[in-house]
């Protein structure tokens, strides 16, 4: 029985489109297009299965020894391609092409994980924003460390700060 194709939602489409940076990963053509006479841009890609969804008899032969992914419709096994590359990939299926597409997709996945790590790091940094502002002020105004501490101490420990002023 044939495996049903998944209807990907808006979020999945956003991910699949964004990872290509707007270009077909095989021919680098833009996957945004404008219909003649229209001012609107449309996304002109198709969601292609890297490991074929329902291999044809010739694909089955080509795929001997290659294990199918556990989740054939998972985002890890699909990639946005321009319509002509998608048709060519499916109709003229070659193992080399599948490996190439797999490598491209793995690159996208590594990049996405790296971006997620950077985003996490940025959130952590925001938690520690005050010391960063302090450093920035020092740099901007050319203040010494003592002068900055003094300004910031005025609010919370003004009395004490007065007594322990650092000698110049
Ligand atoms: Zn293409």
mmCIF file of C-alpha atoms and ligand atoms in Angstrom:
data_model
loop_
_atom_site.group_PDB
_atom_site.id
_atom_site.type_symbol
_atom_site.label_atom_id
_atom_site.label_comp_id
_atom_site.label_asym_id
_atom_site.label_seq_id
_atom_site.Cartn_x
_atom_site.Cartn_y
_atom_site.Cartn_z
ATOM 1 C CA UNK A 1 0.000 0.000 0.000
ATOM 2 C CA UNK A 2 1.250 3.471 -0.857
ATOM 3 C CA UNK A 3 2.362 5.732 1.964
ATOM 4 C CA UNK A 4 0.277 8.868 2.137
ATOM 5 C CA UNK A 5 1.981 12.182 1.515
ATOM 6 C CA UNK A 6 1.803 14.535 4.484
ATOM 7 C CA UNK A 7 0.217 17.941 4.103
ATOM 8 C CA UNK A 8 2.799 20.159 5.718
ATOM 9 C CA UNK A 9 1.514 23.088 7.724
ATOM 10 C CA UNK A 10 2.519 26.720 7.616
ATOM 11 C CA UNK A 11 5.298 26.283 10.198
ATOM 12 C CA UNK A 12 6.829 23.346 8.368
ATOM 13 C CA UNK A 13 6.717 25.335 5.134
ATOM 14 C CA UNK A 14 8.423 28.277 6.841
ATOM 15 C CA UNK A 15 11.243 26.001 7.997
ATOM 16 C CA UNK A 16 11.615 24.283 4.615
ATOM 17 C CA UNK A 17 11.621 27.581 2.755
ATOM 18 C CA UNK A 18 13.939 29.387 5.170
ATOM 19 C CA UNK A 19 16.597 26.675 5.203
ATOM 20 C CA UNK A 20 17.077 27.092 1.442
ATOM 21 C CA UNK A 21 17.567 30.867 1.873
ATOM 22 C CA UNK A 22 15.125 31.293 -1.015
ATOM 23 C CA UNK A 23 17.099 29.373 -3.640
ATOM 24 C CA UNK A 24 16.625 25.879 -5.022
ATOM 25 C CA UNK A 25 19.433 23.863 -3.385
ATOM 26 C CA UNK A 26 20.169 22.020 -6.649
ATOM 27 C CA UNK A 27 20.117 24.736 -9.337
ATOM 28 C CA UNK A 28 20.255 27.898 -7.127
ATOM 29 C CA UNK A 29 17.319 29.419 -8.976
ATOM 30 C CA UNK A 30 15.138 31.658 -6.835
ATOM 31 C CA UNK A 31 12.128 29.811 -5.507
ATOM 32 C CA UNK A 32 10.180 33.049 -5.300
ATOM 33 C CA UNK A 33 8.508 34.065 -8.512
ATOM 34 C CA UNK A 34 6.200 36.729 -9.838
ATOM 35 C CA UNK A 35 3.284 35.808 -12.056
ATOM 36 C CA UNK A 36 3.189 37.895 -15.254
ATOM 37 C CA UNK A 37 1.267 41.084 -14.584
ATOM 38 C CA UNK A 38 1.129 40.470 -10.847
ATOM 39 C CA UNK A 39 2.928 42.445 -8.186
ATOM 40 C CA UNK A 40 2.754 39.606 -5.699
ATOM 41 C CA UNK A 41 5.622 37.246 -5.043
ATOM 42 C CA UNK A 42 4.783 33.586 -4.762
ATOM 43 C CA UNK A 43 6.780 30.746 -3.360
ATOM 44 C CA UNK A 44 7.515 28.449 -6.282
ATOM 45 C CA UNK A 45 8.968 25.390 -4.615
ATOM 46 C CA UNK A 46 7.786 21.867 -4.092
ATOM 47 C CA UNK A 47 8.392 19.645 -1.095
ATOM 48 C CA UNK A 48 10.558 16.770 -2.322
ATOM 49 C CA UNK A 49 11.196 13.534 -0.452
ATOM 50 C CA UNK A 50 14.909 12.772 -0.317
ATOM 51 C CA UNK A 51 14.346 9.053 0.245
ATOM 52 C CA UNK A 52 11.442 8.410 -2.157
ATOM 53 C CA UNK A 53 8.012 8.305 -0.539
ATOM 54 C CA UNK A 54 6.722 5.457 -2.701
ATOM 55 C CA UNK A 55 9.657 4.093 -4.691
ATOM 56 C CA UNK A 56 8.899 3.044 -8.260
ATOM 57 C CA UNK A 57 10.167 -0.410 -9.325
ATOM 58 C CA UNK A 58 13.346 1.123 -10.793
ATOM 59 C CA UNK A 59 13.874 3.191 -7.643
ATOM 60 C CA UNK A 60 13.430 0.049 -5.532
ATOM 61 C CA UNK A 61 16.248 -1.558 -7.542
ATOM 62 C CA UNK A 62 18.461 1.525 -7.139
ATOM 63 C CA UNK A 63 17.758 1.651 -3.408
ATOM 64 C CA UNK A 64 18.793 -1.932 -2.641
ATOM 65 C CA UNK A 65 20.918 -1.876 0.492
ATOM 66 C CA UNK A 66 19.735 1.605 1.491
ATOM 67 C CA UNK A 67 17.506 1.635 4.542
ATOM 68 C CA UNK A 68 14.423 3.819 4.408
ATOM 69 C CA UNK A 69 14.250 6.497 7.111
ATOM 70 C CA UNK A 70 11.976 5.625 10.031
ATOM 71 C CA UNK A 71 9.712 8.593 9.377
ATOM 72 C CA UNK A 72 9.503 9.031 5.624
ATOM 73 C CA UNK A 73 7.414 12.223 5.933
ATOM 74 C CA UNK A 74 9.557 13.775 8.681
ATOM 75 C CA UNK A 75 11.040 17.197 7.955
ATOM 76 C CA UNK A 76 14.485 15.546 8.003
ATOM 77 C CA UNK A 77 13.575 13.606 4.840
ATOM 78 C CA UNK A 78 12.070 16.459 2.829
ATOM 79 C CA UNK A 79 13.582 19.471 1.140
ATOM 80 C CA UNK A 80 12.227 22.405 -0.867
ATOM 81 C CA UNK A 81 13.187 22.184 -4.549
ATOM 82 C CA UNK A 82 12.167 24.184 -7.605
ATOM 83 C CA UNK A 83 9.523 22.292 -9.633
ATOM 84 C CA UNK A 84 11.899 21.355 -12.470
ATOM 85 C CA UNK A 85 14.585 19.947 -10.142
ATOM 86 C CA UNK A 86 11.899 18.067 -8.218
ATOM 87 C CA UNK A 87 10.509 16.461 -11.383
ATOM 88 C CA UNK A 88 13.986 15.598 -12.619
ATOM 89 C CA UNK A 89 14.971 14.147 -9.232
ATOM 90 C CA UNK A 90 11.930 11.870 -9.042
ATOM 91 C CA UNK A 91 11.716 10.851 -12.723
ATOM 92 C CA UNK A 92 15.433 10.434 -13.306
ATOM 93 C CA UNK A 93 16.234 9.055 -9.870
ATOM 94 C CA UNK A 94 19.905 8.456 -9.164
ATOM 95 C CA UNK A 95 21.498 7.289 -5.939
ATOM 96 C CA UNK A 96 24.242 9.922 -6.382
ATOM 97 C CA UNK A 97 21.599 12.628 -6.479
ATOM 98 C CA UNK A 98 19.937 11.242 -3.353
ATOM 99 C CA UNK A 99 23.274 11.280 -1.520
ATOM 100 C CA UNK A 100 23.931 14.827 -2.720
ATOM 101 C CA UNK A 101 20.504 15.993 -1.552
ATOM 102 C CA UNK A 102 21.005 14.164 1.761
ATOM 103 C CA UNK A 103 24.309 15.995 2.275
ATOM 104 C CA UNK A 104 22.717 19.368 1.477
ATOM 105 C CA UNK A 105 19.844 18.679 3.864
ATOM 106 C CA UNK A 106 22.210 17.527 6.637
ATOM 107 C CA UNK A 107 24.060 20.824 6.195
ATOM 108 C CA UNK A 108 20.761 22.698 6.654
ATOM 109 C CA UNK A 109 20.018 20.696 9.804
ATOM 110 C CA UNK A 110 23.457 21.402 11.288
ATOM 111 C CA UNK A 111 22.995 25.101 10.521
ATOM 112 C CA UNK A 112 19.539 25.126 12.129
ATOM 113 C CA UNK A 113 20.899 23.495 15.292
ATOM 114 C CA UNK A 114 23.773 25.997 15.413
ATOM 115 C CA UNK A 115 21.327 28.900 15.043
ATOM 116 C CA UNK A 116 19.176 27.492 17.846
ATOM 117 C CA UNK A 117 22.265 27.307 20.078
ATOM 118 C CA UNK A 118 23.153 30.927 19.279
ATOM 119 C CA UNK A 119 19.562 31.959 20.069
ATOM 120 C CA UNK A 120 19.765 30.186 23.455
ATOM 121 C CA UNK A 121 23.053 31.887 24.157
ATOM 122 C CA UNK A 122 21.558 35.296 23.320
ATOM 123 C CA UNK A 123 18.695 34.707 25.736
ATOM 124 C CA UNK A 124 21.219 33.858 28.457
ATOM 125 C CA UNK A 125 23.171 36.995 27.626
ATOM 126 C CA UNK A 126 20.049 39.143 27.975
ATOM 127 C CA UNK A 127 19.606 37.881 31.516
ATOM 128 C CA UNK A 128 23.014 39.371 32.295
ATOM 129 C CA UNK A 129 22.329 42.625 30.471
ATOM 130 C CA UNK A 130 23.216 45.008 33.348
ATOM 131 C CA UNK A 131 26.955 44.163 33.466
ATOM 132 C CA UNK A 132 27.070 44.510 29.688
ATOM 133 C CA UNK A 133 25.507 47.969 29.836
ATOM 134 C CA UNK A 134 28.031 48.854 32.488
ATOM 135 C CA UNK A 135 30.911 47.780 30.277
ATOM 136 C CA UNK A 136 29.427 49.653 27.346
ATOM 137 C CA UNK A 137 29.134 52.821 29.398
ATOM 138 C CA UNK A 138 32.761 52.485 30.463
ATOM 139 C CA UNK A 139 33.825 52.110 26.855
ATOM 140 C CA UNK A 140 31.593 54.888 25.546
ATOM 141 C CA UNK A 141 32.451 57.473 28.144
ATOM 142 C CA UNK A 142 36.009 56.401 28.834
ATOM 143 C CA UNK A 143 35.285 56.134 32.532
ATOM 144 C CA UNK A 144 37.514 54.193 34.826
ATOM 145 C CA UNK A 145 36.063 51.218 36.658
ATOM 146 C CA UNK A 146 35.941 53.144 39.958
ATOM 147 C CA UNK A 147 33.960 56.015 38.517
ATOM 148 C CA UNK A 148 31.365 53.671 37.014
ATOM 149 C CA UNK A 149 31.018 51.706 40.269
ATOM 150 C CA UNK A 150 30.509 54.969 42.090
ATOM 151 C CA UNK A 151 27.696 56.095 39.786
ATOM 152 C CA UNK A 152 25.952 52.759 40.066
ATOM 153 C CA UNK A 153 26.507 52.503 43.799
ATOM 154 C CA UNK A 154 24.755 55.810 44.480
ATOM 155 C CA UNK A 155 21.333 54.197 44.325
ATOM 156 C CA UNK A 156 21.727 51.053 46.407
ATOM 157 C CA UNK A 157 24.631 51.615 48.744
ATOM 158 C CA UNK A 158 25.237 55.328 48.505
ATOM 159 C CA UNK A 159 26.274 55.874 52.116
ATOM 160 C CA UNK A 160 28.786 53.039 52.145
ATOM 161 C CA UNK A 161 30.128 53.866 48.695
ATOM 162 C CA UNK A 162 30.918 57.365 49.887
ATOM 163 C CA UNK A 163 33.163 56.009 52.608
ATOM 164 C CA UNK A 164 35.070 53.517 50.464
ATOM 165 C CA UNK A 165 35.755 55.775 47.521
ATOM 166 C CA UNK A 166 38.855 54.566 45.741
ATOM 167 C CA UNK A 167 41.785 56.931 45.823
ATOM 168 C CA UNK A 168 42.802 58.474 42.498
HETATM 169 ZN ZN1 LIG B 1 16.152 23.725 -9.095
#
